mmCIF file of C-alpha atoms and ligand atoms in Angstrom:
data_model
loop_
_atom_site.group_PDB
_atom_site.id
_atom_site.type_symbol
_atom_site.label_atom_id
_atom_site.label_comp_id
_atom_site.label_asym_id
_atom_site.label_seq_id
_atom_site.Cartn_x
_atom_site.Cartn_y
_atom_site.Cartn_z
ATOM 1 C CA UNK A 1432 6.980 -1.364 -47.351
ATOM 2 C CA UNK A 1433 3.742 -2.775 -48.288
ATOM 3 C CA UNK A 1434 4.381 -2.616 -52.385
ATOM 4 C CA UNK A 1435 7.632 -4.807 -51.747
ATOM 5 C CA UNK A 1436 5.769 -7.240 -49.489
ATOM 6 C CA UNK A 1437 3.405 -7.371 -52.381
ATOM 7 C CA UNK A 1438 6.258 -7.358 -55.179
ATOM 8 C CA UNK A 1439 8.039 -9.918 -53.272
ATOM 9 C CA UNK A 1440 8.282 -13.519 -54.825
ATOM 10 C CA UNK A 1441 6.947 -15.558 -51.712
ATOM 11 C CA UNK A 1442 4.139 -12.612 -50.940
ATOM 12 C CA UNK A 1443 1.242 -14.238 -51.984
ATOM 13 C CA UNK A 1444 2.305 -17.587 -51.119
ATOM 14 C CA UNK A 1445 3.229 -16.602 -47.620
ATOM 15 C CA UNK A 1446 6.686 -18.434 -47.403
ATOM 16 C CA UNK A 1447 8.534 -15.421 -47.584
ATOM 17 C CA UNK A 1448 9.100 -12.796 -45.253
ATOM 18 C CA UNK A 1449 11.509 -10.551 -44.821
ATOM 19 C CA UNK A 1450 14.124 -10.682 -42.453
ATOM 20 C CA UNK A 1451 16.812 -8.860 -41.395
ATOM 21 C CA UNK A 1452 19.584 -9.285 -38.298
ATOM 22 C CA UNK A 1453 20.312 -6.296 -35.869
ATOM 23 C CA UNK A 1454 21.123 -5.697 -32.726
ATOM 24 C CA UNK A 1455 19.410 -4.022 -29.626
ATOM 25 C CA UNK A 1456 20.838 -2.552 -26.438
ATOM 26 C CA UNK A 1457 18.735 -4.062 -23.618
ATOM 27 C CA UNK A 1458 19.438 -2.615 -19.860
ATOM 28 C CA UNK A 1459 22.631 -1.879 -21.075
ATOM 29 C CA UNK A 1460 23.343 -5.291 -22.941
ATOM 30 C CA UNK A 1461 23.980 -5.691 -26.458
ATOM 31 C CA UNK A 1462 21.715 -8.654 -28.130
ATOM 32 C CA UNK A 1463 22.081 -9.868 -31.451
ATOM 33 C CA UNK A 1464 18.759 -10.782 -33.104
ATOM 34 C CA UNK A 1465 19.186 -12.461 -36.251
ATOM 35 C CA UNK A 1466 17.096 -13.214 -39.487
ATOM 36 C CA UNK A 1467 13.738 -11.699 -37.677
ATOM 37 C CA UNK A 1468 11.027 -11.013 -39.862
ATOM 38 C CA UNK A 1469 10.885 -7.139 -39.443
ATOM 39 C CA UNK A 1470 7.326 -6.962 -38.961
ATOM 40 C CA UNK A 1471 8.318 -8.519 -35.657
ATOM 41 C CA UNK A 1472 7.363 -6.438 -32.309
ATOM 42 C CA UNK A 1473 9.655 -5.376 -29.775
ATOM 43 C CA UNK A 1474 7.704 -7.180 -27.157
ATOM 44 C CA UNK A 1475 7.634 -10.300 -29.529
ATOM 45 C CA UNK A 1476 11.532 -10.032 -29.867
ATOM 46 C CA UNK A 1477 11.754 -9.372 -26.456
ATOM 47 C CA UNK A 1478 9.972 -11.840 -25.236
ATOM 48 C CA UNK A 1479 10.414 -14.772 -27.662
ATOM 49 C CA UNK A 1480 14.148 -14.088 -29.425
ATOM 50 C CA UNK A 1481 15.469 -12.832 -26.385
ATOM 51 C CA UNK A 1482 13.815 -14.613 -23.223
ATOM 52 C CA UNK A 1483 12.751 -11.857 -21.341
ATOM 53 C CA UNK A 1484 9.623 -12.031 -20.714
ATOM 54 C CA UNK A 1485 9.104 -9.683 -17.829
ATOM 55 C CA UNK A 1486 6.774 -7.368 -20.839
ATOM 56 C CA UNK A 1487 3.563 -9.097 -21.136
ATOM 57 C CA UNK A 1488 1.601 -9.214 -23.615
ATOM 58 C CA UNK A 1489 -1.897 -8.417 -23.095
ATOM 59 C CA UNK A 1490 -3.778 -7.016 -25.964
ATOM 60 C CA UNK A 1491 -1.023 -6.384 -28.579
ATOM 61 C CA UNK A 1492 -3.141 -3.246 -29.589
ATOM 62 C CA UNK A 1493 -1.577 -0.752 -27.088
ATOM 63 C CA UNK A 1494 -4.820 -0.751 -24.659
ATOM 64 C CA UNK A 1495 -3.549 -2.289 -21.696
ATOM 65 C CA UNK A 1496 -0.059 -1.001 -20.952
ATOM 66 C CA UNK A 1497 1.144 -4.653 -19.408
ATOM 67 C CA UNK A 1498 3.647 -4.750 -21.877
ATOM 68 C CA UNK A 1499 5.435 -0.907 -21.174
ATOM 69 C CA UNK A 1500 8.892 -0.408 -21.785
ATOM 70 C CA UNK A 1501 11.545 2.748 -22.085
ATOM 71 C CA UNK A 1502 12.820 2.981 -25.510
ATOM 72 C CA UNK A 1503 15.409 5.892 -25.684
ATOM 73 C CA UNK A 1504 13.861 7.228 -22.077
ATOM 74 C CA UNK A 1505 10.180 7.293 -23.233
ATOM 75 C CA UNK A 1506 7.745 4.972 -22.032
ATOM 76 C CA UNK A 1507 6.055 2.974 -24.923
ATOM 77 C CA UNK A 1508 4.157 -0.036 -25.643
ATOM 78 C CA UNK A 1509 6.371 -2.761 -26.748
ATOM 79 C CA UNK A 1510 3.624 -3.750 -28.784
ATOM 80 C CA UNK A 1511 3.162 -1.026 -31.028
ATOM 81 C CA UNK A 1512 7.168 -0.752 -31.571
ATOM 82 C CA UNK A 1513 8.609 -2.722 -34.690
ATOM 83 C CA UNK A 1514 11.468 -4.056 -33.488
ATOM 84 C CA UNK A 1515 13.715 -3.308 -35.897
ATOM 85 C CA UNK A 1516 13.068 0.183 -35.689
ATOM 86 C CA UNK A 1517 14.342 0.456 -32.367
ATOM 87 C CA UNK A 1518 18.183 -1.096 -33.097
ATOM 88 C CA UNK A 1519 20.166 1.632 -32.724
ATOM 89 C CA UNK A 1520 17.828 2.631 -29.675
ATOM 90 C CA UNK A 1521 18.343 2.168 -25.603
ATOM 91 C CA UNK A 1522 15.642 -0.253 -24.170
ATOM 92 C CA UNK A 1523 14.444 -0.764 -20.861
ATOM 93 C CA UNK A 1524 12.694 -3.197 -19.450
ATOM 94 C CA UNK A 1525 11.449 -4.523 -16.186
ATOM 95 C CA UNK A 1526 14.222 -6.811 -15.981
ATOM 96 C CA UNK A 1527 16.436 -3.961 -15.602
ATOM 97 C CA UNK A 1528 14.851 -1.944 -12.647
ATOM 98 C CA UNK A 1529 17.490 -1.079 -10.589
ATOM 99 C CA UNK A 1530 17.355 -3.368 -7.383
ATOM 100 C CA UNK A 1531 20.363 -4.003 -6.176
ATOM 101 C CA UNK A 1532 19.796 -8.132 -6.669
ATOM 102 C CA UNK A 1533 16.200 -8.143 -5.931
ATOM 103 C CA UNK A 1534 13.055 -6.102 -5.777
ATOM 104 C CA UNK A 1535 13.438 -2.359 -6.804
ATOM 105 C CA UNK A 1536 12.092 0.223 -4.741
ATOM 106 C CA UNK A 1537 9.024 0.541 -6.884
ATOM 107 C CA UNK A 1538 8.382 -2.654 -7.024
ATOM 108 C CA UNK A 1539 8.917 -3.460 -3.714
ATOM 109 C CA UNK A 1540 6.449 -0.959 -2.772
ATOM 110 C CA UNK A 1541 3.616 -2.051 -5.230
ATOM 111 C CA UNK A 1542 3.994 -5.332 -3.461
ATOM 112 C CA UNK A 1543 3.856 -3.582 0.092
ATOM 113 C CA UNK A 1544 1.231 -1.199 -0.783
ATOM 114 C CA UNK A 1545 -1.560 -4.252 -2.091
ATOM 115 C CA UNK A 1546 -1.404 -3.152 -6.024
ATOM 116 C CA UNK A 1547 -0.485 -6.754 -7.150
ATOM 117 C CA UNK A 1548 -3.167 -9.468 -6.841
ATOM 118 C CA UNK A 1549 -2.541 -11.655 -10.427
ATOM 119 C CA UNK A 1550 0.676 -9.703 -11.287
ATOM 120 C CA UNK A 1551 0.041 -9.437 -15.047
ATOM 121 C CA UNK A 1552 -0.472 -5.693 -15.162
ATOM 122 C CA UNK A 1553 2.833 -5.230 -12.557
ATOM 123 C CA UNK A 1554 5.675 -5.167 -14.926
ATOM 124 C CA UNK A 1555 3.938 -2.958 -16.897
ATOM 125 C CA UNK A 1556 2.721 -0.662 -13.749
ATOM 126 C CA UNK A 1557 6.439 -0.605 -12.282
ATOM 127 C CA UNK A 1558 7.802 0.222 -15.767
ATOM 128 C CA UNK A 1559 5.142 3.226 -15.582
ATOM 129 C CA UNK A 1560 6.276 4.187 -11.887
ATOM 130 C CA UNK A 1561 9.602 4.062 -12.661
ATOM 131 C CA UNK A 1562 9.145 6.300 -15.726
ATOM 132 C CA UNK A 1563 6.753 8.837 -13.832
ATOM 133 C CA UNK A 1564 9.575 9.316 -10.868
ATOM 134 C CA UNK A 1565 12.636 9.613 -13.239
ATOM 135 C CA UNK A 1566 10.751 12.413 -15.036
ATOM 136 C CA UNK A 1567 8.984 14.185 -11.375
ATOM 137 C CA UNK A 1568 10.703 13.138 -8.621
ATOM 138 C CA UNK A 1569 7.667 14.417 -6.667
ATOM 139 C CA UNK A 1570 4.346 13.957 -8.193
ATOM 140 C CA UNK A 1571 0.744 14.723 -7.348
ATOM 141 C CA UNK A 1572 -1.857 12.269 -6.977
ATOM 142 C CA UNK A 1573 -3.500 13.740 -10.609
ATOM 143 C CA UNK A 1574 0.011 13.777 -12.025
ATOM 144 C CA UNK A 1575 0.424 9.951 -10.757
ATOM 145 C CA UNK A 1576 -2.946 8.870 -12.208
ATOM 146 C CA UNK A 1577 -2.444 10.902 -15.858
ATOM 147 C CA UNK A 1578 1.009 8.655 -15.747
ATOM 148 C CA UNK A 1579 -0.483 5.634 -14.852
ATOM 149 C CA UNK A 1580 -3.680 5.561 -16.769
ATOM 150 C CA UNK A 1581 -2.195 3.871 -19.531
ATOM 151 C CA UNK A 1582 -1.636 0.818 -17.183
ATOM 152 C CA UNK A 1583 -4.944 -1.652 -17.200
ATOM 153 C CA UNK A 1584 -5.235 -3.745 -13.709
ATOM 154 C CA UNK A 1585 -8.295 -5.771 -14.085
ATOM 155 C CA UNK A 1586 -7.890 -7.221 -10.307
ATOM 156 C CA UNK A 1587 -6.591 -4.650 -8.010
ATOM 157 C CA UNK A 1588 -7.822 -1.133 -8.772
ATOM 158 C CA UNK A 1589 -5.286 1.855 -8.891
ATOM 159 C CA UNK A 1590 -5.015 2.502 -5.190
ATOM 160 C CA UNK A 1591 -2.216 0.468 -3.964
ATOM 161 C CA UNK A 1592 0.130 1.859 -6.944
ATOM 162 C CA UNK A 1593 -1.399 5.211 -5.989
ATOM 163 C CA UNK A 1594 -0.298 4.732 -2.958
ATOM 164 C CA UNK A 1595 3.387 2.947 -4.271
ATOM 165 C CA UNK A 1596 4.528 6.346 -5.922
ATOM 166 C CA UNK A 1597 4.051 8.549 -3.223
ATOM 167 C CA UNK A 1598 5.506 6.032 -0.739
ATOM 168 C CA UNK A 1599 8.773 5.782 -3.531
ATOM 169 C CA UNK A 1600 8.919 9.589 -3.657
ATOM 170 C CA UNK A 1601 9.053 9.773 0.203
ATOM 171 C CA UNK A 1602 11.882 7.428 0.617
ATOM 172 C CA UNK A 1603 13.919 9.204 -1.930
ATOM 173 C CA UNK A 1604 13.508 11.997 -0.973
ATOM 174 C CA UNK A 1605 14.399 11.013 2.776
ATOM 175 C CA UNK A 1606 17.583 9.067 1.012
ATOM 176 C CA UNK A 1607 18.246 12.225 -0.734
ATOM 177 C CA UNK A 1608 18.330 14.532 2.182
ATOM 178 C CA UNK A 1609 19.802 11.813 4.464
ATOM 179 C CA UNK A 1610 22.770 12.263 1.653
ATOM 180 C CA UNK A 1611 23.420 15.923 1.766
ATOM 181 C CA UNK A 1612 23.182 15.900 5.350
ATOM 182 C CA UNK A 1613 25.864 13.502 5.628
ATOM 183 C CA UNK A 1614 27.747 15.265 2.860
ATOM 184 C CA UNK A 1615 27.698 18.997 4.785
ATOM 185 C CA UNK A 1616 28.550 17.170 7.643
ATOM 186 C CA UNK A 1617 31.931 15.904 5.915
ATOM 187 C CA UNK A 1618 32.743 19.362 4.422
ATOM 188 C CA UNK A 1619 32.315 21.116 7.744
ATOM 189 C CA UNK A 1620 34.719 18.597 9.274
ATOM 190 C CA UNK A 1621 37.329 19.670 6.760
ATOM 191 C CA UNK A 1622 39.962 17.934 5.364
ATOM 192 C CA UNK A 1623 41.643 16.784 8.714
ATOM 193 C CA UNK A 1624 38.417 14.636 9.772
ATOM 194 C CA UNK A 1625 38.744 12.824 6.722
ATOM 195 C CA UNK A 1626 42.409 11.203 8.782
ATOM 196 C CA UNK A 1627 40.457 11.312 12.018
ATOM 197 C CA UNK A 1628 39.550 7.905 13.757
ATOM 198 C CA UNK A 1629 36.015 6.695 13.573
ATOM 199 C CA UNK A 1630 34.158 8.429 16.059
ATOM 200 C CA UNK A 1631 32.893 5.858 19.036
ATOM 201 C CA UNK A 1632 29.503 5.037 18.338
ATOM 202 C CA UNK A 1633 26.642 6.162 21.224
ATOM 203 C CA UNK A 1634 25.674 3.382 23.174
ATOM 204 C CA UNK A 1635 22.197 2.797 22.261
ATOM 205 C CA UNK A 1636 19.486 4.388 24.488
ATOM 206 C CA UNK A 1637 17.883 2.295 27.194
ATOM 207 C CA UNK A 1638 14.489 2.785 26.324
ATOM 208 C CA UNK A 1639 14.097 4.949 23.206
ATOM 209 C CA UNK A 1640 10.707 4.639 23.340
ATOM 210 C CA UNK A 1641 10.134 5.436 27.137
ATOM 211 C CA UNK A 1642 8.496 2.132 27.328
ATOM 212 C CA UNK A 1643 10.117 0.648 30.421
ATOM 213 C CA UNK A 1644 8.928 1.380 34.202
ATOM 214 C CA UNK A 1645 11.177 3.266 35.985
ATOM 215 C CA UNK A 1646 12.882 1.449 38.158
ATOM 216 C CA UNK A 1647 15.581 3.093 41.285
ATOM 217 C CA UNK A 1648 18.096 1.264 40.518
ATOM 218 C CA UNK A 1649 17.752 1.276 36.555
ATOM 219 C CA UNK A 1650 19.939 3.384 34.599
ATOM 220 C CA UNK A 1651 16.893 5.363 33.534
ATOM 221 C CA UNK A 1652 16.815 6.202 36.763
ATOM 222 C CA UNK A 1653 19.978 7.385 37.143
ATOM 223 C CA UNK A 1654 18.530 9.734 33.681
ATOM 224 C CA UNK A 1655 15.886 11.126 34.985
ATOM 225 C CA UNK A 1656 17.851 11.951 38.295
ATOM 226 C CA UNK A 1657 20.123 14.051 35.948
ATOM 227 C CA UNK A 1658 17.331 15.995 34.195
ATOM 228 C CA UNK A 1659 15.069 16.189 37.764
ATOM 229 C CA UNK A 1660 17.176 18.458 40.568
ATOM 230 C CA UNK A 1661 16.578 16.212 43.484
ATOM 231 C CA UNK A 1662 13.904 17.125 45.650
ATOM 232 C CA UNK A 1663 14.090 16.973 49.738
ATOM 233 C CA UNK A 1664 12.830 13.874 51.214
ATOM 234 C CA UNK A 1665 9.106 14.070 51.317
ATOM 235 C CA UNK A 1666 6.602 10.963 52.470
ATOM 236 C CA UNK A 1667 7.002 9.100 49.697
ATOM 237 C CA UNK A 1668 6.804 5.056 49.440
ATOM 238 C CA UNK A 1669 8.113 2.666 47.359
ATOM 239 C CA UNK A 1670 5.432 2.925 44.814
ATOM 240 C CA UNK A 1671 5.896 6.498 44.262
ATOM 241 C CA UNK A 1672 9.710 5.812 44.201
ATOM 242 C CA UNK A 1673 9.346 3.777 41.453
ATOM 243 C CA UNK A 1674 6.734 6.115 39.264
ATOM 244 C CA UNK A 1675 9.622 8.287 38.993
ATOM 245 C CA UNK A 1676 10.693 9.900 42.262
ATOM 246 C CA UNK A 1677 7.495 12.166 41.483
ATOM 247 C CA UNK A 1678 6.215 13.783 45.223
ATOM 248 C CA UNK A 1679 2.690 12.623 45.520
ATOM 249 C CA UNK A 1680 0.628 14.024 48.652
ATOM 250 C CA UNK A 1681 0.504 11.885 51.058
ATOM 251 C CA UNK A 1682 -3.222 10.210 51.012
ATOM 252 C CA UNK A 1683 -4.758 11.737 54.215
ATOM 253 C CA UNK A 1684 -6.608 9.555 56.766
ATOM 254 C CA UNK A 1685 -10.403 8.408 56.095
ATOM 255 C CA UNK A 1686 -12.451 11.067 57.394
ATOM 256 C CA UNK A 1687 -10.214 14.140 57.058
ATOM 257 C CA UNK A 1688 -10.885 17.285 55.434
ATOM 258 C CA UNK A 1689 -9.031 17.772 51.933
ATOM 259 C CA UNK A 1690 -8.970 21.264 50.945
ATOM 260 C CA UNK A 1691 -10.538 21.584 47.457
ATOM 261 C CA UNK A 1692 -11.862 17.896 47.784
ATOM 262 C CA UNK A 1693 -15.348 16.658 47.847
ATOM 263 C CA UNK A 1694 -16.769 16.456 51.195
ATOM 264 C CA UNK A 1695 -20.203 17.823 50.675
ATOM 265 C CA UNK A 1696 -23.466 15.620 51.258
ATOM 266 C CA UNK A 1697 -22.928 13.779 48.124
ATOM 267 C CA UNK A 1698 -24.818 10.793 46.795
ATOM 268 C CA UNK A 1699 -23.350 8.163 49.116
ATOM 269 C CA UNK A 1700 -23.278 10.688 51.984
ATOM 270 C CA UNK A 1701 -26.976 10.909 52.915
ATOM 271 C CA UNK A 1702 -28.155 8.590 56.097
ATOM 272 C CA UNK A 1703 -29.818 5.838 54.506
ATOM 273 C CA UNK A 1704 -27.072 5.181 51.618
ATOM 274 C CA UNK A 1705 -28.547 5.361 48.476
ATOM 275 C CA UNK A 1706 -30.171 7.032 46.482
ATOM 276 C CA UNK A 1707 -29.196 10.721 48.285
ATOM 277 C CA UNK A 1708 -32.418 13.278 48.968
ATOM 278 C CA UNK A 1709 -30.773 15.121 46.293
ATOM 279 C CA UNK A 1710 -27.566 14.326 44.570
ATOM 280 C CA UNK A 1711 -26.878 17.714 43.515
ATOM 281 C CA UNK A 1712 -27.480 19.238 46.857
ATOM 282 C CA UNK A 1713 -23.804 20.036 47.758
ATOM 283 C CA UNK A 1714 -22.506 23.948 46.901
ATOM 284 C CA UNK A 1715 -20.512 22.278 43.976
ATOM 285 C CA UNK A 1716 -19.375 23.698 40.750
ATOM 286 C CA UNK A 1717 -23.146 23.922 38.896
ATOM 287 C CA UNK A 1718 -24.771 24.378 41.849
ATOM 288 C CA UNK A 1719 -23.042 27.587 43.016
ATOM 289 C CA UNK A 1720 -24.287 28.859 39.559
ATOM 290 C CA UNK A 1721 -27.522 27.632 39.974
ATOM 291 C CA UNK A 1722 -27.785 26.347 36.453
ATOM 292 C CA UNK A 1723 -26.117 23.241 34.906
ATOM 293 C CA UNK A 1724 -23.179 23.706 31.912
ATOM 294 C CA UNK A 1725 -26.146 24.494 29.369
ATOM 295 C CA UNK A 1726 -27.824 26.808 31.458
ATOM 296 C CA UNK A 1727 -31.004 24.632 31.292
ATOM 297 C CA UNK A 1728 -31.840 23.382 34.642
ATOM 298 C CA UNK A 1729 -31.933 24.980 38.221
ATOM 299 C CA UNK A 1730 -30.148 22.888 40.973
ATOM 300 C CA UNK A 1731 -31.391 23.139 44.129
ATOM 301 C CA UNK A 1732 -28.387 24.407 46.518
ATOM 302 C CA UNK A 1733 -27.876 23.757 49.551
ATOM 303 C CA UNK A 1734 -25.994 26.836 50.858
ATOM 304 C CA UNK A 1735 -22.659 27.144 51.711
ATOM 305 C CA UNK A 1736 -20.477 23.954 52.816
ATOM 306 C CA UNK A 1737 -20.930 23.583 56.922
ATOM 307 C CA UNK A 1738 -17.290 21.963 57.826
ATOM 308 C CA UNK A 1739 -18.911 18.398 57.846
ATOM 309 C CA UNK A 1740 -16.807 15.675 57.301
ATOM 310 C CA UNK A 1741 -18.180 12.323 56.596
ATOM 311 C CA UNK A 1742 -16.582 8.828 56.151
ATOM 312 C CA UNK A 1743 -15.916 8.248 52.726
ATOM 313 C CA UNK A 1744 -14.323 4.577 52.298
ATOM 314 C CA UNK A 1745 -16.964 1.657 51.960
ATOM 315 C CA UNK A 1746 -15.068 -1.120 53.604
ATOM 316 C CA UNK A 1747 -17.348 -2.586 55.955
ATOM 317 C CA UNK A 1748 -19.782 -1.518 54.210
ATOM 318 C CA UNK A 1749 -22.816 -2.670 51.315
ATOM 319 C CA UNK A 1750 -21.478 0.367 49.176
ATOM 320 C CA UNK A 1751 -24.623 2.192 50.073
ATOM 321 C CA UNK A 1752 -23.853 2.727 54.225
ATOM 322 C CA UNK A 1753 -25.152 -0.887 55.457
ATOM 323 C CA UNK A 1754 -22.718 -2.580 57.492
ATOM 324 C CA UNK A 1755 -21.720 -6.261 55.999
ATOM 325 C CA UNK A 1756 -22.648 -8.812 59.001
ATOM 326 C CA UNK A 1757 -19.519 -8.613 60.694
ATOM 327 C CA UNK A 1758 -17.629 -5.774 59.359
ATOM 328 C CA UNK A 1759 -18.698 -2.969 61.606
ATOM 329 C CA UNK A 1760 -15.818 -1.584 61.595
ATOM 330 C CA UNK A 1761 -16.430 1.439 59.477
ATOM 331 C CA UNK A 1762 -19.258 3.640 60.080
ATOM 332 C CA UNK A 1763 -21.744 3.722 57.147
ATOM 333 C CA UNK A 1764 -21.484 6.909 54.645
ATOM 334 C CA UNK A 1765 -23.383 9.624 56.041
ATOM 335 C CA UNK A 1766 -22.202 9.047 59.521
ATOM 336 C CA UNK A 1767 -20.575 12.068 61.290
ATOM 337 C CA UNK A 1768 -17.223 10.733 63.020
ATOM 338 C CA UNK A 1769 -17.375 11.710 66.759
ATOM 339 C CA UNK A 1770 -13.164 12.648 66.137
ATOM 340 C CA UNK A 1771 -14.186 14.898 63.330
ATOM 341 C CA UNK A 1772 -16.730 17.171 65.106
ATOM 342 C CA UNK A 1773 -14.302 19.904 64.748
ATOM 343 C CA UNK A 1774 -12.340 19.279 61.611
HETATM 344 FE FE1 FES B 2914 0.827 -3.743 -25.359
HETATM 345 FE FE2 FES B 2914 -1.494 -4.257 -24.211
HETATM 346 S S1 FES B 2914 0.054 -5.626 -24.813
HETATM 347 S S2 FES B 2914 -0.643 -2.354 -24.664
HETATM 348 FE FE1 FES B 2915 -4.104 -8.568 -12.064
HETATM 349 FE FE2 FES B 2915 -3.390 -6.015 -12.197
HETATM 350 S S1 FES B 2915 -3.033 -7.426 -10.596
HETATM 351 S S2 FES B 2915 -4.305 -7.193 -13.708
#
């Protein structure tokens, strides 16, 4: 090629170049490109004979991958590629991502994932993407980064279209399996169900997300009676009606023994109010052992519990047993209850 570049008549004088006319199959399309000098690039034609111009062109030296392509199914730099070479070859560019009128999936999800900041590298990056997942539909994150190393982004980094692959691969996959679930479906239906009716859709769930309070007269509630066997009236109110027909105890009186509840001298309970002779002095749970949880410390206890109950709201009440001027109503904590002497 060089000698008749160099025997040509116009060589030295640089008038003359030659040309030649072809075609090339783009996505599919055939496009005439006449009287191109042959030295011409594929991104060049691409880009300037033909108008697309989703390539770039970014260092013309195969560095930066912003102007990647498919010629026959292989990714390549559209720079590097004569076009004439590549006539009788199928090209693909980013024009030609399958997207149903828009955005394909992979480039969708480089824009959703944060890989595109300028853009310039993305045609090239989806091209690389697109190439990668036709080739392994499932790739590892060293697999995805050998694939896309070819691809320069000076803005973003190589997260976000880290990131874009394995979020493609997931949705296929989903689509994929969504598909033959569908299709099993069909053939275990037989031939018949093919002539059936549409099934009636469901009615949508009330609350798919068991977000909504239920309510007695909601048709959640009418749900949960179904799943719940109903229970014999118990001394419920409204407010427990409406947490889900869920039998609370009742809440005793002030003043009476729970069993299993705290009623021991505890920090409120000491005559005085606040701060208790010793807060720990009750038989409670590290007490009874005699050490605390890290076996560290020796509470003092006070022996076993002696059947005292002792008033335990603070209405009336400072919070630490002192009656408010006026609200005497409730004796202070600490204060044995005359009708609890025997409780
Ligand atoms: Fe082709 Fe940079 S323009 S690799
Ligand atoms: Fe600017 Fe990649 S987004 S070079």
């Amino acid at each position: 090629m060089t000698d008749e570049l160099l025997n040509h008549p116009g060589a030295l004088t640089g008038d003359v170049r030659p040309t030649a006319s072809y075609a090339l199959r783009v996505n599919g399309v055939e496009r005439p490109v006449t009287d191109a000098w042959i030295g011409e690039s594929l991104l060049y034609v691409l880009r300037e004979r033909l108008g697309l111009a989703g390539a770039k062109d970014g260092c013309e030296q195969g560095e930066c991958g912003a102007c990647s392509i498919q010629v026959d199914g292989q990714l390549v730099n559209g720079c590097l590629v004569p076009a004439a070479l590549a006539a009788d070859s199928e090209i693909n560019t980013v024009e030609g991502l399958p997207g149903a009128g828009g955005a394909s999936d992979v480039q969708q999800a480089l824009a959703d994932s944060g890989a595109v900041q300028c853009g310039y590298c993305t045609p090239g990056l989806a091209m690389a993407v697109h190439d990668l997942l036709q080739r392994n539909h499932r790739p590892g994150e060293v697999e995805a980064r050998q694939a896309l190393c070819g691809n320069l982004c000076r803005c973003t980094g190589y997260r976000g279209a880290l990131a874009a692959v394995q979020a493609v691969a997931d949705a296929r996959e989903a689509a994929l399996e969504a598909e033959l679930e569908a299709a099993e479906r069909a053939a275990a239906a037989g031939p018949a169900a093919e002539h059936a009716p549409p099934a009636a859709a469901e009615p949508p769930h009330p609350d798919p997300g068991g977000e909504l309070p239920l309510y007695a007269d909601s048709e959640l509630w009418h749900e949960a009676d179904q799943l719940v066997p109903p229970q014999p009236p118990t001394a419920q109110d409204d407010d427990t009606l409406r947490a889900g027909g869920y039998a609370y105890p009742p809440t005793p009186p002030h003043g009476t023994a729970v069993p299993g509840a705290w009623t021991g001298p505890d920090a409120f309970a000491a005559p005085g109010g606040f701060p208790a002779p010793d807060a720990f002095a009750a038989p409670d749970a590290f007490a009874a052992a005699g050490t605390d949880p890290f076996g560290t410390t020796t509470y003092h206890d006070a022996g076993p519990y002696d059947g005292t109950v002792y008033a335990t709201d603070g209405y009336g009440t400072d919070g630490y047993g002192t009656p408010y001027p006026g609200h005497d109503a409730t004796p202070a904590h600490g204060i044995r209850l005359p009708e609890d002497e025997n409780a």
